[in-house]
Amino acid sequence: MMEPNTTATAIEPAVVCRGVSKTFGDGDSKVHALRGVDIEVLPGAISLLVGPSGCGKTTLISIVAGLLDPTDGEVHVLGHRIDAMKSRHLVPFRGENIGFVFQQYNLLPALTAAENAAVPLLVAGWRRGKAVRKAREVLDAVGLADRANALPSQLSGGQQQRVAIARALVHDPRLLVCDEPTAALDAKSGQNVMELFSRVAVQNDRAVIIVTHDNRVFHFGERIFHMSDGRIERVEGRGERGARSGEDIR
Amino acid sequence: MSWLALKMLTGDRAKFVGLIFGVAFSTLLMAQQVSVFIGIVKRSASQIYDVRDADIWVMDNKVRFIDEAPGLPDSDLLRVRGVEGVDWAVKLYKGQVRARLEDGNFRNVMLHGLDDASLVGAPVDFVAGSLADLRRPNAVIVDENGYHYMWPGEPIQIGREFEMNDRRAVLVGVCKVSAPFTTLPVLYTRYNEARHYVPRERNLMNFVLAKPAEGFTADQVAEKIEASTGLMALSKEGFVVKTIKYFLSSTGIPVNFGITISLGFIVGAAVAGQTFYLFTIENLKQFGSLKAMGVSNLRIAGMILLQAWFVGLLGYGIGIGLSALFFEATANIPHLAGIFMGWQAMTGVGLAVGMIVALAGMLSMRRVWVLEPAVVFRG
Ligand SMILES: Nc1ncnc2c1ncn2[C@@H]1O[C@H](COP(=O)(O)OP(=O)(O)OP(=O)(O)O)[C@@H](O)[C@H]1O
Ligand SMILES: [Mg+2]
């Protein structure tokens, strides 16, 4: 069902959107957040979604992550048409295949770092002891092994975001969706977090989509989708597709 | 996930304690008031239960409750005895008289004049003296609380004297009775003594106590007595029901208790329910991220239900415990004695608390249910 890829190693896109539009409200207050978006997101690299405030970035990744229904268009994620999926299938699909990182971390304040990172496994039905052990391993990978028993309130913003990344990766999802993960952090912590994404999150069979405003981290992106007023305006790429469209990214 | 639900609940100590306190306080208030109410209602009928040997009470047919029975002519006793199915029937006087103590003080007392031969209606439990001594001239028995009411702070001592209607009475025994509705001392004497202790009335006897013969129930015989004498005859239980009904319909007490109990419920619902609801609202974002991470609405509902149930159970337990401690501590205070927390009060209050937390849980659930998981990406 996918179109043949132009590259020699035909990689299947993890996410395909076709003519996706989204409106909020109706009548005078009707907002066209997305006006027909077509994108393909490949696994094995970081894709950035950038653009001015209000252009529809959050709306688009919410739809891609199965948190929001599009008004129109098709959304394929990992080979499934999620826009047509019943919530009884979509909810477990999300739990199993998608990892989330939020701007505000959204850690549970009553849980330690390790327990927070274990939540997706608990959701999947793992026993607590086993889940927390696994979560500790992932915390180790994000460099927080020594803070595993700390509460979120005892961690810095950058550390909390690293816990959130560990949580997003602990169940080995095939799609990672991040909305402005560095926006609440200072420049240095932001860089660290992005490095962590490219070092730990990127895997051959995992697609990583990161929404960002922050042009200091653009160079982490393999592809950059520029959005404007509900549309993809242009795609900058490098790497597997060879030719770069758009200007050079520094 | 249950672990997660409880962890979320107890994570913020101050709020959690506030929640539990709210439920506990409301439980205490309701349990306490319901128990006192039940206790007082029971007291209004306790004098009927205290007459253990007779099963049928006969009285004037206009009587509404036990303390307002007018005198009956002695011939009525004979008429009752003549009814088929009556094994035996005896007279009883029961009424208020004034006692004058050695020091000149007065006390109103509830005097019982018991049938001289059989002493039907006599107390059973003695603290001092014995029933046999009631046969002596001028002999009177008083209940224990009444004793302390008449002679406060003094040790129990028989042989004390006082006067009723200018006639000498000698204390020969102190007994235990169920706490009466009014805290008047309960006195027992023989019928023929009571004649002298009660200011002159045309008819002294105001009740006939009877026992059904073998093969008859109290209700059957009561009916026969009513049919053939025109008096009111009730089985013990029937009389209790009549008395309680009068009490409930003709005094302000049920209304007052009703108000306090409702207040307990409202305070409980307001404090506990509100806190719980706010607690969920504050955690909405967290529930949102759980939803995003693949937790279904049904599981969220389960988590909230568990939280509500946990709060309800813990708060109820503490509240009931405190209430039990209260009644334990007041067991020796005469006007609270005999009032305890029965299973009715515990069950009723349990249901009320269940309703409060179920309501709060349901409201909370609704909020989380309609929550768009996409909110997790909104600032
Ligand atoms: N739930 C909603 N109801 C109504 N309008 C909405 C809703 N969500 C988004 N919008 C509107 O849709 C448009 C796109 O919003 P969106 O949040 O996707 O933008 P964004 O690119 O993420 O902006 P930012 O960079 O500020 O986060 C905006 O005009 C916004 O006001
Ligand atoms: Mg946004």
PDB file of N, CA and C in Angstrom, chain A residues 84-136:
ATOM      1  N   ALA A  84      -9.057   5.827  11.600  1.00  0.00           N
ATOM      2  CA  ALA A  84     -10.278   5.031  11.500  1.00  0.00           C
ATOM      3  C   ALA A  84     -10.378   4.022  12.636  1.00  0.00           C
ATOM      4  N   MET A  85      -9.413   4.047  13.516  1.00  0.00           N
ATOM      5  CA  MET A  85      -9.372   3.028  14.574  1.00  0.00           C
ATOM      6  C   MET A  85     -10.379   3.339  15.685  1.00  0.00           C
ATOM      7  N   LYS A  86     -11.032   2.310  16.198  1.00  0.00           N
ATOM      8  CA  LYS A  86     -11.913   2.474  17.368  1.00  0.00           C
ATOM      9  C   LYS A  86     -11.037   2.737  18.601  1.00  0.00           C
ATOM     10  N   SER A  87     -11.562   3.553  19.513  1.00  0.00           N
ATOM     11  CA  SER A  87     -10.712   3.918  20.650  1.00  0.00           C
ATOM     12  C   SER A  87     -10.342   2.691  21.482  1.00  0.00           C
ATOM     13  N   ARG A  88     -11.184   1.667  21.407  1.00  0.00           N
ATOM     14  CA  ARG A  88     -10.879   0.458  22.168  1.00  0.00           C
ATOM     15  C   ARG A  88      -9.603  -0.206  21.641  1.00  0.00           C
ATOM     16  N   HIS A  89      -9.269   0.025  20.346  1.00  0.00           N
ATOM     17  CA  HIS A  89      -8.009  -0.494  19.805  1.00  0.00           C
ATOM     18  C   HIS A  89      -6.915   0.554  19.849  1.00  0.00           C
ATOM     19  N   LEU A  90      -7.342   1.809  19.658  1.00  0.00           N
ATOM     20  CA  LEU A  90      -6.363   2.887  19.571  1.00  0.00           C
ATOM     21  C   LEU A  90      -5.634   3.093  20.908  1.00  0.00           C
ATOM     22  N   VAL A  91      -6.383   3.030  22.019  1.00  0.00           N
ATOM     23  CA  VAL A  91      -5.766   3.298  23.324  1.00  0.00           C
ATOM     24  C   VAL A  91      -4.637   2.307  23.613  1.00  0.00           C
ATOM     25  N   PRO A  92      -4.871   1.002  23.502  1.00  0.00           N
ATOM     26  CA  PRO A  92      -3.740   0.086  23.720  1.00  0.00           C
ATOM     27  C   PRO A  92      -2.650   0.216  22.651  1.00  0.00           C
ATOM     28  N   PHE A  93      -3.041   0.559  21.428  1.00  0.00           N
ATOM     29  CA  PHE A  93      -2.049   0.758  20.366  1.00  0.00           C
ATOM     30  C   PHE A  93      -1.084   1.870  20.757  1.00  0.00           C
ATOM     31  N   ARG A  94      -1.660   2.960  21.266  1.00  0.00           N
ATOM     32  CA  ARG A  94      -0.861   4.081  21.722  1.00  0.00           C
ATOM     33  C   ARG A  94       0.081   3.651  22.846  1.00  0.00           C
ATOM     34  N   GLY A  95      -0.498   2.946  23.817  1.00  0.00           N
ATOM     35  CA  GLY A  95       0.295   2.529  24.975  1.00  0.00           C
ATOM     36  C   GLY A  95       1.474   1.665  24.554  1.00  0.00           C
ATOM     37  N   GLU A  96       1.258   0.846  23.543  1.00  0.00           N
ATOM     38  CA  GLU A  96       2.282  -0.120  23.177  1.00  0.00           C
ATOM     39  C   GLU A  96       3.347   0.495  22.268  1.00  0.00           C
ATOM     40  N   ASN A  97       2.923   1.364  21.349  1.00  0.00           N
ATOM     41  CA  ASN A  97       3.811   1.759  20.258  1.00  0.00           C
ATOM     42  C   ASN A  97       4.331   3.180  20.302  1.00  0.00           C
ATOM     43  N   ILE A  98       3.741   4.013  21.138  1.00  0.00           N
ATOM     44  CA  ILE A  98       4.121   5.416  21.087  1.00  0.00           C
ATOM     45  C   ILE A  98       4.666   5.873  22.438  1.00  0.00           C
ATOM     46  N   GLY A  99       5.777   6.604  22.371  1.00  0.00           N
ATOM     47  CA  GLY A  99       6.318   7.209  23.577  1.00  0.00           C
ATOM     48  C   GLY A  99       6.112   8.711  23.513  1.00  0.00           C
ATOM     49  N   PHE A 100       5.861   9.319  24.678  1.00  0.00           N
ATOM     50  CA  PHE A 100       5.569  10.756  24.698  1.00  0.00           C
ATOM     51  C   PHE A 100       6.571  11.525  25.549  1.00  0.00           C
ATOM     52  N   VAL A 101       6.984  12.687  25.065  1.00  0.00           N
ATOM     53  CA  VAL A 101       7.739  13.615  25.902  1.00  0.00           C
ATOM     54  C   VAL A 101       7.063  14.974  25.788  1.00  0.00           C
ATOM     55  N   PHE A 102       6.743  15.551  26.940  1.00  0.00           N
ATOM     56  CA  PHE A 102       6.000  16.804  26.951  1.00  0.00           C
ATOM     57  C   PHE A 102       6.880  17.963  27.380  1.00  0.00           C
ATOM     58  N   GLN A 103       6.450  19.143  26.981  1.00  0.00           N
ATOM     59  CA  GLN A 103       7.199  20.329  27.373  1.00  0.00           C
ATOM     60  C   GLN A 103       7.300  20.437  28.891  1.00  0.00           C
ATOM     61  N   GLN A 104       6.158  20.156  29.567  1.00  0.00           N
ATOM     62  CA  GLN A 104       6.141  20.307  31.033  1.00  0.00           C
ATOM     63  C   GLN A 104       6.460  18.993  31.761  1.00  0.00           C
ATOM     64  N   TYR A 105       7.126  18.101  31.110  1.00  0.00           N
ATOM     65  CA  TYR A 105       7.565  16.800  31.671  1.00  0.00           C
ATOM     66  C   TYR A 105       6.406  15.888  32.078  1.00  0.00           C
ATOM     67  N   ASN A 106       5.398  16.480  32.803  1.00  0.00           N
ATOM     68  CA  ASN A 106       4.242  15.688  33.255  1.00  0.00           C
ATOM     69  C   ASN A 106       4.623  14.424  34.012  1.00  0.00           C
ATOM     70  N   LEU A 107       5.556  14.552  34.937  1.00  0.00           N
ATOM     71  CA  LEU A 107       5.869  13.408  35.796  1.00  0.00           C
ATOM     72  C   LEU A 107       4.863  13.373  36.942  1.00  0.00           C
ATOM     73  N   LEU A 108       4.620  12.188  37.477  1.00  0.00           N
ATOM     74  CA  LEU A 108       3.729  12.082  38.637  1.00  0.00           C
ATOM     75  C   LEU A 108       4.533  12.458  39.882  1.00  0.00           C
ATOM     76  N   PRO A 109       4.107  13.512  40.582  1.00  0.00           N
ATOM     77  CA  PRO A 109       4.935  14.040  41.674  1.00  0.00           C
ATOM     78  C   PRO A 109       5.134  13.069  42.830  1.00  0.00           C
ATOM     79  N   ALA A 110       4.222  12.112  42.983  1.00  0.00           N
ATOM     80  CA  ALA A 110       4.333  11.209  44.131  1.00  0.00           C
ATOM     81  C   ALA A 110       5.269  10.041  43.859  1.00  0.00           C
ATOM     82  N   LEU A 111       5.693   9.907  42.607  1.00  0.00           N
ATOM     83  CA  LEU A 111       6.507   8.751  42.243  1.00  0.00           C
ATOM     84  C   LEU A 111       7.974   9.142  42.103  1.00  0.00           C
ATOM     85  N   THR A 112       8.871   8.226  42.441  1.00  0.00           N
ATOM     86  CA  THR A 112      10.298   8.477  42.244  1.00  0.00           C
ATOM     87  C   THR A 112      10.602   8.458  40.752  1.00  0.00           C
ATOM     88  N   ALA A 113      11.833   8.874  40.425  1.00  0.00           N
ATOM     89  CA  ALA A 113      12.248   8.893  39.023  1.00  0.00           C
ATOM     90  C   ALA A 113      12.073   7.513  38.401  1.00  0.00           C
ATOM     91  N   ALA A 114      12.525   6.481  39.110  1.00  0.00           N
ATOM     92  CA  ALA A 114      12.446   5.133  38.552  1.00  0.00           C
ATOM     93  C   ALA A 114      10.996   4.697  38.393  1.00  0.00           C
ATOM     94  N   GLU A 115      10.176   5.015  39.387  1.00  0.00           N
ATOM     95  CA  GLU A 115       8.765   4.631  39.301  1.00  0.00           C
ATOM     96  C   GLU A 115       8.068   5.360  38.161  1.00  0.00           C
ATOM     97  N   ASN A 116       8.403   6.649  38.008  1.00  0.00           N
ATOM     98  CA  ASN A 116       7.837   7.398  36.892  1.00  0.00           C
ATOM     99  C   ASN A 116       8.216   6.768  35.564  1.00  0.00           C
ATOM    100  N   ALA A 117       9.490   6.431  35.450  1.00  0.00           N
ATOM    101  CA  ALA A 117       9.947   5.864  34.189  1.00  0.00           C
ATOM    102  C   ALA A 117       9.303   4.508  33.931  1.00  0.00           C
ATOM    103  N   ALA A 118       8.810   3.866  34.988  1.00  0.00           N
ATOM    104  CA  ALA A 118       8.228   2.529  34.843  1.00  0.00           C
ATOM    105  C   ALA A 118       6.750   2.552  34.448  1.00  0.00           C
ATOM    106  N   VAL A 119       6.148   3.741  34.466  1.00  0.00           N
ATOM    107  CA  VAL A 119       4.689   3.802  34.261  1.00  0.00           C
ATOM    108  C   VAL A 119       4.194   3.097  32.987  1.00  0.00           C
ATOM    109  N   PRO A 120       4.822   3.319  31.825  1.00  0.00           N
ATOM    110  CA  PRO A 120       4.312   2.634  30.620  1.00  0.00           C
ATOM    111  C   PRO A 120       4.332   1.109  30.757  1.00  0.00           C
ATOM    112  N   LEU A 121       5.290   0.599  31.515  1.00  0.00           N
ATOM    113  CA  LEU A 121       5.341  -0.852  31.713  1.00  0.00           C
ATOM    114  C   LEU A 121       4.212  -1.297  32.632  1.00  0.00           C
ATOM    115  N   LEU A 122       3.925  -0.473  33.648  1.00  0.00           N
ATOM    116  CA  LEU A 122       2.799  -0.789  34.531  1.00  0.00           C
ATOM    117  C   LEU A 122       1.499  -0.782  33.725  1.00  0.00           C
ATOM    118  N   VAL A 123       1.400   0.218  32.833  1.00  0.00           N
ATOM    119  CA  VAL A 123       0.215   0.289  31.983  1.00  0.00           C
ATOM    120  C   VAL A 123       0.103  -0.984  31.149  1.00  0.00           C
ATOM    121  N   ALA A 124       1.257  -1.495  30.721  1.00  0.00           N
ATOM    122  CA  ALA A 124       1.254  -2.703  29.893  1.00  0.00           C
ATOM    123  C   ALA A 124       1.045  -3.958  30.723  1.00  0.00           C
ATOM    124  N   GLY A 125       0.940  -3.800  32.036  1.00  0.00           N
ATOM    125  CA  GLY A 125       0.629  -4.950  32.870  1.00  0.00           C
ATOM    126  C   GLY A 125       1.826  -5.640  33.504  1.00  0.00           C
ATOM    127  N   TRP A 126       3.002  -5.012  33.436  1.00  0.00           N
ATOM    128  CA  TRP A 126       4.163  -5.604  34.095  1.00  0.00           C
ATOM    129  C   TRP A 126       3.999  -5.559  35.606  1.00  0.00           C
ATOM    130  N   ARG A 127       4.649  -6.520  36.286  1.00  0.00           N
ATOM    131  CA  ARG A 127       4.690  -6.445  37.744  1.00  0.00           C
ATOM    132  C   ARG A 127       5.596  -5.291  38.146  1.00  0.00           C
ATOM    133  N   ARG A 128       5.281  -4.677  39.283  1.00  0.00           N
ATOM    134  CA  ARG A 128       5.958  -3.445  39.659  1.00  0.00           C
ATOM    135  C   ARG A 128       7.480  -3.613  39.815  1.00  0.00           C
ATOM    136  N   GLY A 129       7.884  -4.649  40.523  1.00  0.00           N
ATOM    137  CA  GLY A 129       9.304  -4.844  40.782  1.00  0.00           C
ATOM    138  C   GLY A 129      10.089  -4.946  39.479  1.00  0.00           C
ATOM    139  N   LYS A 130       9.570  -5.744  38.567  1.00  0.00           N
ATOM    140  CA  LYS A 130      10.231  -5.965  37.292  1.00  0.00           C
ATOM    141  C   LYS A 130      10.263  -4.666  36.483  1.00  0.00           C
ATOM    142  N   ALA A 131       9.142  -3.968  36.502  1.00  0.00           N
ATOM    143  CA  ALA A 131       9.038  -2.730  35.733  1.00  0.00           C
ATOM    144  C   ALA A 131      10.043  -1.697  36.241  1.00  0.00           C
ATOM    145  N   VAL A 132      10.155  -1.589  37.559  1.00  0.00           N
ATOM    146  CA  VAL A 132      11.064  -0.586  38.114  1.00  0.00           C
ATOM    147  C   VAL A 132      12.517  -0.967  37.830  1.00  0.00           C
ATOM    148  N   ARG A 133      12.802  -2.260  37.847  1.00  0.00           N
ATOM    149  CA  ARG A 133      14.167  -2.688  37.517  1.00  0.00           C
ATOM    150  C   ARG A 133      14.523  -2.271  36.091  1.00  0.00           C
ATOM    151  N   LYS A 134      13.585  -2.539  35.173  1.00  0.00           N
ATOM    152  CA  LYS A 134      13.814  -2.157  33.771  1.00  0.00           C
ATOM    153  C   LYS A 134      13.977  -0.646  33.663  1.00  0.00           C
ATOM    154  N   ALA A 135      13.139   0.083  34.405  1.00  0.00           N
ATOM    155  CA  ALA A 135      13.185   1.543  34.342  1.00  0.00           C
ATOM    156  C   ALA A 135      14.544   2.053  34.817  1.00  0.00           C
ATOM    157  N   ARG A 136      15.120   1.383  35.804  1.00  0.00           N
ATOM    158  CA  ARG A 136      16.437   1.799  36.294  1.00  0.00           C
ATOM    159  C   ARG A 136      17.500   1.664  35.201  1.00  0.00           C
TER     160      ARG A 136
END
